[in-house]
Coordinates of C-alpha atoms and ligand atoms in Angstrom, one line a residue:
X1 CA 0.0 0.0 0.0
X2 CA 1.2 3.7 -0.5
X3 CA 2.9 4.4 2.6
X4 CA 1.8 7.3 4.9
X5 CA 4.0 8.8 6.7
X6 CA 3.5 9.8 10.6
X7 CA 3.3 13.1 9.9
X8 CA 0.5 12.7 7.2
X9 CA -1.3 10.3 9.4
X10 CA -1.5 12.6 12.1
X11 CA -2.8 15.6 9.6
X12 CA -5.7 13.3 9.1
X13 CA -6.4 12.1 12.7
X14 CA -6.5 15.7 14.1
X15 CA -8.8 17.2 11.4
X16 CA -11.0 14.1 13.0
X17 CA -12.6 16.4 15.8
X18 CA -12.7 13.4 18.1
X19 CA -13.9 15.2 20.9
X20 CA -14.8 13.1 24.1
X21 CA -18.1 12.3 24.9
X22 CA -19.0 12.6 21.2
X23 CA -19.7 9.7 18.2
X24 CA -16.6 8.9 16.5
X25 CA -17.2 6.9 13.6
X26 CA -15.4 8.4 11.4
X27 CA -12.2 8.4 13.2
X28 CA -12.6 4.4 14.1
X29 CA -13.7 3.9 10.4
X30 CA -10.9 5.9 8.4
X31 CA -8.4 3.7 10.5
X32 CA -10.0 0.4 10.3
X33 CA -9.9 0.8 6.4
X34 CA -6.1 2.1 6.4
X35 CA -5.3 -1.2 9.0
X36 CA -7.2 -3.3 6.8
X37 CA -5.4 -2.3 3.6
X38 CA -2.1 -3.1 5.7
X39 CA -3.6 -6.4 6.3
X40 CA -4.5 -6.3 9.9
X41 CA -7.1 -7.7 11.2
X42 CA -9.5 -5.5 12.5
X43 CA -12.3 -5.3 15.2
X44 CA -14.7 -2.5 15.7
X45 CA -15.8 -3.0 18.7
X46 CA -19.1 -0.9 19.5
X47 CA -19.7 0.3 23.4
X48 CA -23.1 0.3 25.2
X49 CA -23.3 4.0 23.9
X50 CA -24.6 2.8 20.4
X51 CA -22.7 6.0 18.6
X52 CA -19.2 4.9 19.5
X53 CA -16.5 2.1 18.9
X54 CA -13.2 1.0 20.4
X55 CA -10.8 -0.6 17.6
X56 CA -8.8 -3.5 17.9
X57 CA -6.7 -4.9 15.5
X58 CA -3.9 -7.7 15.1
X59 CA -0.7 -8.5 13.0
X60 CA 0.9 -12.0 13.1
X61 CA -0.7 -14.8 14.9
X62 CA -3.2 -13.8 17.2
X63 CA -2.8 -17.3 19.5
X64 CA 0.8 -16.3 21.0
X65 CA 1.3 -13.6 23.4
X66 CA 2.7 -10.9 22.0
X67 CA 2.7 -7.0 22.8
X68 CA -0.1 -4.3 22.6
X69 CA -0.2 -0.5 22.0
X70 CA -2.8 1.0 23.6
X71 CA -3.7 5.1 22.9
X72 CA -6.9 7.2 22.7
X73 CA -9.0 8.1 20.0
X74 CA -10.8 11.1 21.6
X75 CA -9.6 14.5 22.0
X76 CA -10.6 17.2 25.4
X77 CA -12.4 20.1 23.2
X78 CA -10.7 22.8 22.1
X79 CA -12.7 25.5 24.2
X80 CA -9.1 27.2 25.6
X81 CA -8.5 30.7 24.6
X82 CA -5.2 31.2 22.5
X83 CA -5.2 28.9 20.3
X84 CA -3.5 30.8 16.9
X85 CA -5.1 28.7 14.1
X86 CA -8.2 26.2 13.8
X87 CA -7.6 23.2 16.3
X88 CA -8.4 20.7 14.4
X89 CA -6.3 21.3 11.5
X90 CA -2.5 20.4 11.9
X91 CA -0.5 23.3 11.5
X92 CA 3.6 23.5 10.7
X93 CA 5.2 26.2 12.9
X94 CA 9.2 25.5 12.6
X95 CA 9.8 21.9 14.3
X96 CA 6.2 21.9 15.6
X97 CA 3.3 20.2 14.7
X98 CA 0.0 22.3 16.3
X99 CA -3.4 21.1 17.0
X100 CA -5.4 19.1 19.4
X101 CA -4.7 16.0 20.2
X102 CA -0.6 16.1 18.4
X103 CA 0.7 15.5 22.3
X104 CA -2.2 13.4 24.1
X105 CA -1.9 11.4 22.0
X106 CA -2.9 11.0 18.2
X107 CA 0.7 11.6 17.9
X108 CA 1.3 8.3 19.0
X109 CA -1.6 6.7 17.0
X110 CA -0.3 8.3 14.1
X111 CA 3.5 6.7 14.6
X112 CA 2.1 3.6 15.0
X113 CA 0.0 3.5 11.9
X114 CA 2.6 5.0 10.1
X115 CA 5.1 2.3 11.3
X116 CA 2.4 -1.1 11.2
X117 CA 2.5 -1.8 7.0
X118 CA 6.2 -2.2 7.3
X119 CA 5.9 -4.5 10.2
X120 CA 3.2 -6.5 8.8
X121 CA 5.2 -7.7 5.4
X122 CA 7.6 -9.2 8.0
X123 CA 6.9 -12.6 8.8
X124 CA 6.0 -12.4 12.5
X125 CA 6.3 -15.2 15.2
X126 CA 4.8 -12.8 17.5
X127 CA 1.7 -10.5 17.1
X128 CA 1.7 -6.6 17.3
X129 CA -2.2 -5.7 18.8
X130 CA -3.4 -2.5 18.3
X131 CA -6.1 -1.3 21.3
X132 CA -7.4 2.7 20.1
X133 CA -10.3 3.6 22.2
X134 CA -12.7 5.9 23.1
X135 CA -13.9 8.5 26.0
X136 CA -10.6 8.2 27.9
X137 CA -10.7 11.9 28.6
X138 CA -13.7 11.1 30.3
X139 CA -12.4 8.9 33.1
X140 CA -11.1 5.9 30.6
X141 CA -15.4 5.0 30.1
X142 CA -14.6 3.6 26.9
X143 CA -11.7 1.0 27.4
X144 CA -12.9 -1.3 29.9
X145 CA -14.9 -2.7 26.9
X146 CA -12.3 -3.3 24.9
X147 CA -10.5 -5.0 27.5
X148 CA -13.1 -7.5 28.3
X149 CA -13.3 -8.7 24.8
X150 CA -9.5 -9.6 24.5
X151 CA -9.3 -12.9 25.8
X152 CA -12.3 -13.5 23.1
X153 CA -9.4 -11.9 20.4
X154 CA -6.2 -12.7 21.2
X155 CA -3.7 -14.7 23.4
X156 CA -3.0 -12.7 26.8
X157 CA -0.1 -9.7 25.6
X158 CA 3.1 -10.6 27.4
X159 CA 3.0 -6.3 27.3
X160 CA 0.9 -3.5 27.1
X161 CA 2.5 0.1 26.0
X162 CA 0.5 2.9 26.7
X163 CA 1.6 5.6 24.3
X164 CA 0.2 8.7 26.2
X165 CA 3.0 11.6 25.9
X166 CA 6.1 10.8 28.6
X167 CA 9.0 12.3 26.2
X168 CA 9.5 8.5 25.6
X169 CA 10.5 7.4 28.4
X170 CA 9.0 4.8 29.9
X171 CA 6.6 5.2 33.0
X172 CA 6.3 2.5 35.6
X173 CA 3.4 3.9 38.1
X174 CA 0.7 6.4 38.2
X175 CA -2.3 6.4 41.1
X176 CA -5.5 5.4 40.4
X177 CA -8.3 7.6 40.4
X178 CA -12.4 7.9 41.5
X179 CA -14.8 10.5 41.0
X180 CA -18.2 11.0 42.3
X181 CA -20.7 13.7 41.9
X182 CA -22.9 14.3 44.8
X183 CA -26.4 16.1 44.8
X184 CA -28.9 16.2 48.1
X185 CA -32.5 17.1 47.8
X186 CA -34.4 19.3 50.8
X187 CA -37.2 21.7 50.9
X188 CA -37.4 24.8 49.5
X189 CA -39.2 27.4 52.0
X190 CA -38.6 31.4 53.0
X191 CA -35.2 31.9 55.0
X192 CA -37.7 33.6 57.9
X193 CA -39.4 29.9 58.6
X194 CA -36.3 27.4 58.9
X195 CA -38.7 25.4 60.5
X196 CA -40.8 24.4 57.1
X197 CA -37.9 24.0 54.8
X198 CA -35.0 21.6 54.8
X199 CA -31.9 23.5 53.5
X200 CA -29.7 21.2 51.7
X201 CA -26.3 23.2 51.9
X202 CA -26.3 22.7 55.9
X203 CA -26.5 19.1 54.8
X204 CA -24.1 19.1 52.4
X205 CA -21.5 20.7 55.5
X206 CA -21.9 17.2 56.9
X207 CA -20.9 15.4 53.4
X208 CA -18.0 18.3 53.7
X209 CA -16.8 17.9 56.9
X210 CA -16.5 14.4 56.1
X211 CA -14.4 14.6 52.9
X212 CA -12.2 17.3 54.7
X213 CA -11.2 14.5 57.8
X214 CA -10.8 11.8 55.3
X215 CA -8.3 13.9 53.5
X216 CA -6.3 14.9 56.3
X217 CA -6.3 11.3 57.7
X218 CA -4.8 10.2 54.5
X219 CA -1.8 12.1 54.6
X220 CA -1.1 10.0 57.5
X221 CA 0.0 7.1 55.3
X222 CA -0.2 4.6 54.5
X223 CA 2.9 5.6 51.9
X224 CA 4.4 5.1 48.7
X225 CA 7.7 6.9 48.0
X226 CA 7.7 6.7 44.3
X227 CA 4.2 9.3 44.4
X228 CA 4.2 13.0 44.8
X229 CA 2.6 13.2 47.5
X230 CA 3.3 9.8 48.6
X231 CA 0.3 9.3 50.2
X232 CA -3.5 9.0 48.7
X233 CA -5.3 12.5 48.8
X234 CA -9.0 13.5 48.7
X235 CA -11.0 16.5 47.5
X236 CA -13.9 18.0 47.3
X237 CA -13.5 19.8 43.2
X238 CA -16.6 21.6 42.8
X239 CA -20.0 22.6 45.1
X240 CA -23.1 24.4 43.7
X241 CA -26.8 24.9 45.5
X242 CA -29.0 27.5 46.8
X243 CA -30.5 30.8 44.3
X244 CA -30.8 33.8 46.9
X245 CA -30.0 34.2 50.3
X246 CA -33.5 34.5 51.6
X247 CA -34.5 31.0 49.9
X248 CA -34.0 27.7 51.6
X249 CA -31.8 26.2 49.4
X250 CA -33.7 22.9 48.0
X251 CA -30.1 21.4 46.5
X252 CA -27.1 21.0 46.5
X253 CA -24.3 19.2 44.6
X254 CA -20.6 18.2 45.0
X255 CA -18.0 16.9 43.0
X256 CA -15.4 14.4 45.1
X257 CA -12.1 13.1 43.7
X258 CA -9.6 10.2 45.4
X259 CA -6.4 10.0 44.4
X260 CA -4.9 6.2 45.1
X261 CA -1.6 4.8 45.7
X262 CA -0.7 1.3 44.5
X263 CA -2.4 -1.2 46.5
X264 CA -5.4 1.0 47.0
X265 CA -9.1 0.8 45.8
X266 CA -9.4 4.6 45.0
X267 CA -13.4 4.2 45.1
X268 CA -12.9 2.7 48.8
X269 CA -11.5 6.1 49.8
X270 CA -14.9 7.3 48.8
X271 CA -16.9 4.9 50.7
X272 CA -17.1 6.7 54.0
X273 CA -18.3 9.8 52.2
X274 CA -20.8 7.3 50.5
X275 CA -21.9 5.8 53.6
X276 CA -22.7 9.2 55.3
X277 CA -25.9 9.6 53.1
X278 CA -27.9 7.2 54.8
X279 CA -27.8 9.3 57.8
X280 CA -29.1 12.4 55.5
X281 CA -31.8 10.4 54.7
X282 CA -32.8 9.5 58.1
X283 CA -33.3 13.6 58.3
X284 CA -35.4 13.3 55.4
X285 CA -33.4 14.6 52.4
X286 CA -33.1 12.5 49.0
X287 CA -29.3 12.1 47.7
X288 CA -27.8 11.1 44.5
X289 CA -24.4 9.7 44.6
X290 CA -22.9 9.1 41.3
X291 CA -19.6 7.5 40.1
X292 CA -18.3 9.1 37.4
X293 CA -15.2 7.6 36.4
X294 CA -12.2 5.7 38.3
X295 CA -9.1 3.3 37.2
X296 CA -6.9 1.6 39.3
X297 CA -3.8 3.0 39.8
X298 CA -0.7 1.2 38.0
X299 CA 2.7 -0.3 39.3
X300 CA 5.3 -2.4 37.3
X301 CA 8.3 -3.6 38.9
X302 CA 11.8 -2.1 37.9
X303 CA 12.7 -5.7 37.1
X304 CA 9.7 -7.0 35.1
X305 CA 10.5 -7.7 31.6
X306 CA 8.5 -5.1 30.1
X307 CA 10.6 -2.7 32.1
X308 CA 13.4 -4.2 30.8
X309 CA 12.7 -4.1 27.1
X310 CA 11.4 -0.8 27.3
X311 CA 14.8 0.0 28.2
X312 CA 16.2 -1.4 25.4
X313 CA 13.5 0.3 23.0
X314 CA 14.2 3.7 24.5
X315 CA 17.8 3.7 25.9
X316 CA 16.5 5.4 29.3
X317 CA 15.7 4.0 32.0
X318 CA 12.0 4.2 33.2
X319 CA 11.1 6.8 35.8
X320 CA 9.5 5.5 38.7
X321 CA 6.3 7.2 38.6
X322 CA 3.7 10.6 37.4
X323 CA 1.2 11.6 38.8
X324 CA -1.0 11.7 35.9
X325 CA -3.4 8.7 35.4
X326 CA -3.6 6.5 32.5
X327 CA -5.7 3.3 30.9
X328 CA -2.1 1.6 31.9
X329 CA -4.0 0.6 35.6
X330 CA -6.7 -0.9 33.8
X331 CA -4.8 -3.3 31.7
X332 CA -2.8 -4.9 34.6
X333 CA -6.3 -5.1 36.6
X334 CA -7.2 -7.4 34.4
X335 CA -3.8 -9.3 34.1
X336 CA -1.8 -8.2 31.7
X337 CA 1.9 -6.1 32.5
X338 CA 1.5 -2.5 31.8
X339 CA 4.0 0.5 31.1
X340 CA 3.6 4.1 29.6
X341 CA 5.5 5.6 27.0
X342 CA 5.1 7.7 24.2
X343 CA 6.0 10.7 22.6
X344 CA 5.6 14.2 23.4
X345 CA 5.1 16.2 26.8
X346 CA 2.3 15.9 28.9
X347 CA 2.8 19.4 30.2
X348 CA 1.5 20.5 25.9
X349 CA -1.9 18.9 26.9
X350 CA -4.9 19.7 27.4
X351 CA -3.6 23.9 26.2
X352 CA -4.3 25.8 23.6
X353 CA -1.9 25.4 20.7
X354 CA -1.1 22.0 21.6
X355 CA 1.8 20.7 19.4
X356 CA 4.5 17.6 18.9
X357 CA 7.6 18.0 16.9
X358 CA 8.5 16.0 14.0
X359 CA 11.6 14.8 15.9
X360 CA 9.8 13.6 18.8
X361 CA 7.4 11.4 15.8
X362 CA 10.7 10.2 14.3
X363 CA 12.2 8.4 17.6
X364 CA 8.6 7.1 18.3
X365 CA 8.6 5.6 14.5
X366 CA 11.6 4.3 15.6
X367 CA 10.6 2.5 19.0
X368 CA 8.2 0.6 17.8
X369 CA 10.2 -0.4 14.3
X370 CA 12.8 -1.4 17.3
X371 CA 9.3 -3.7 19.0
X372 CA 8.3 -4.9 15.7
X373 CA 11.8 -6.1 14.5
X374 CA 12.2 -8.3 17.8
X375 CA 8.5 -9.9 16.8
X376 CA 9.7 -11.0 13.3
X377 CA 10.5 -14.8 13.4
Ligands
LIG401 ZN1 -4.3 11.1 27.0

């Protein structure tokens, strides 16, 4: 097949405007055709949402283990002021490469497409998987389906790479992470009778008070020295209720967050904060208590092997941890070894005139031309 190169790849993937939460059938469908004309086999998998798909796809023979790249299709919108140019069309400034999604992380898609028709004319005694999914930036919804149909596709991966932008080095731990939103539901009423209404902010102090204690008591340990903090944290993010100060306020909602270190459940860090709505609705208010998003944190030994080859692949050593969270946890929750690494700079993400440079595509090209060589029989 006419070869693309990264560059061109990536032109195409960010005029996709991918943005989370949104249907992305056209991203999923322009690189299922391009994997199948490289002779991949490909999987669109469709999630519960109906309007969007996870892609899986496969070189050499599925029934050995063999390694996995794993990035995001989906893109945070591009709402931030400064952005110089139209987001979602890849612009050349000098080295860089500008627009949404070049860092986090169709960069790394795009290396990895660019690089799979050259590994795929090898023959391969190992397979190369490909795992692009959707709504990561909304609290990794969409990959847990993907990963529950891999042992229906494919032989367990001795590895998992996680491509989101670490400069290419390799990553070896991140915390996990669980958000909730919170809403209580009282009786609205004049501020002069107290005595008719049921004023959901005062309950809400309880739900706060709570959160506040738990958060302190974390930093009490228990510790891991490769986190910054090394300790779990807590906090409340966001709070809104009430319309005028002489109304009873009828609601009231909060936004939690945990923050886990390896070892720890981030959603049981919630659980205390969860249990103290039973006693708000002994005192008669209604709550809501929503989950809305959480993985497991991640942590790979120093000595596991996929340390150890992506040491090889890179020439650096792996840093010990970030603190940013990944899809990385939810791959070795369900068994399979996990590390990050991919190109770019996570500090470019997520900002207005978001960029890569070439350079950093070319040593990514060259990583995983590095992986696919070591597959070939
Ligand atoms: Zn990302």
């Amino acid at each position: 097949m006419s070869g693309m190169n990264a560059e061109e790849i990536l032109e195409t993937l960010v005029g996709f405007p991918s943005v989370v939460g949104s249907a992305n059938g056209e991203i999923v469908g322009w690189i299922a055709d391009y994997l199948e004309r490289a002779g991949a086999s490909v999987h669109i998998l469709a999630g519960p949402e109906g309007d969007r798909s996870n892609l899986f796809a496969t070189i050499g023979p599925a029934d050995r283990p063999g390694y996995l790249l794993s990035g995001h299709m989906d893109v945070v919108a591009a709402n931030e002021p400064g952005w110089d140019s139209d987001p979602f069309r890849l612009r050349r400034e000098g080295p860089k490469l500008v627009g949404r999604g070049t860092s986090d992380m169709k960069g790394f898609l795009a290396c990895v497409l660019a690089v799979l028709p050259t590994i795929a004319r090898r023959p391969l005694a190992r397979p190369l998987h490909l795992a692009f999914s959707y709504d990561e930036e909304a609290g990794c919804r969409g990959v847990p389906h993907l990963i529950a149909r891999i042992p229906d596709l494919c032989a367990t991966p001795a590895g998992c790479i996680i491509g989101e932008p670490s400069e290419l080095r390799a990553i070896r731990a991140h915390k996990g992470k669980a958000a909730a939103r919170i809403e209580l539901g009282g009786r609205a009423g004049h501020s002069s009778r107290p005595d008719l209404g049921l004023n959901a902010i005062h309950a809400m102090a309880d739900i706060l008070a709570h959160a506040v204690a738990a958060a302190e008591r974390l930093t009490a340990g228990p510790f891991d020295a490769n986190f910054e903090p090394p300790y779990s944290s807590l906090q409340v993010g966001t709070i809104q209720g009430g319309q005028a100060v002489n109304v009873i306020p009828e609601r009231c909602a909060i936004e939690v967050e945990a923050r886990a270190i390896a070892g720890v459940d981030p959603r049981s860090l919630l659980a205390d904060i969860e249990g103290r709505l039973d006693v708000l609705r002994d005192k008669g208010l209604s709550t809501h208590w929503e989950m809305t998003g959480s993985y497991p944190a991640l942590s790979l030994a120093a000595n596991a092997p996929l340390a150890l080859l992506m040491e090889e692949l890179t020439g650096k050593t792996p840093l010990a941890a970030v603190s940013y969270g990944t899809e990385a946890g939810l791959y070795q929750a369900a068994g399979m070894e996990a590390i990050i690494c991919g190109p770019g700079d996570i500090g470019r993400a997520h900002k207005a005139n978001e960029f890569i440079l070439a350079d950093e595509l070319s040593a990514c090209v060259a990583m995983i031309e590095a992986l696919g060589a070591r597959l070939a029989r």
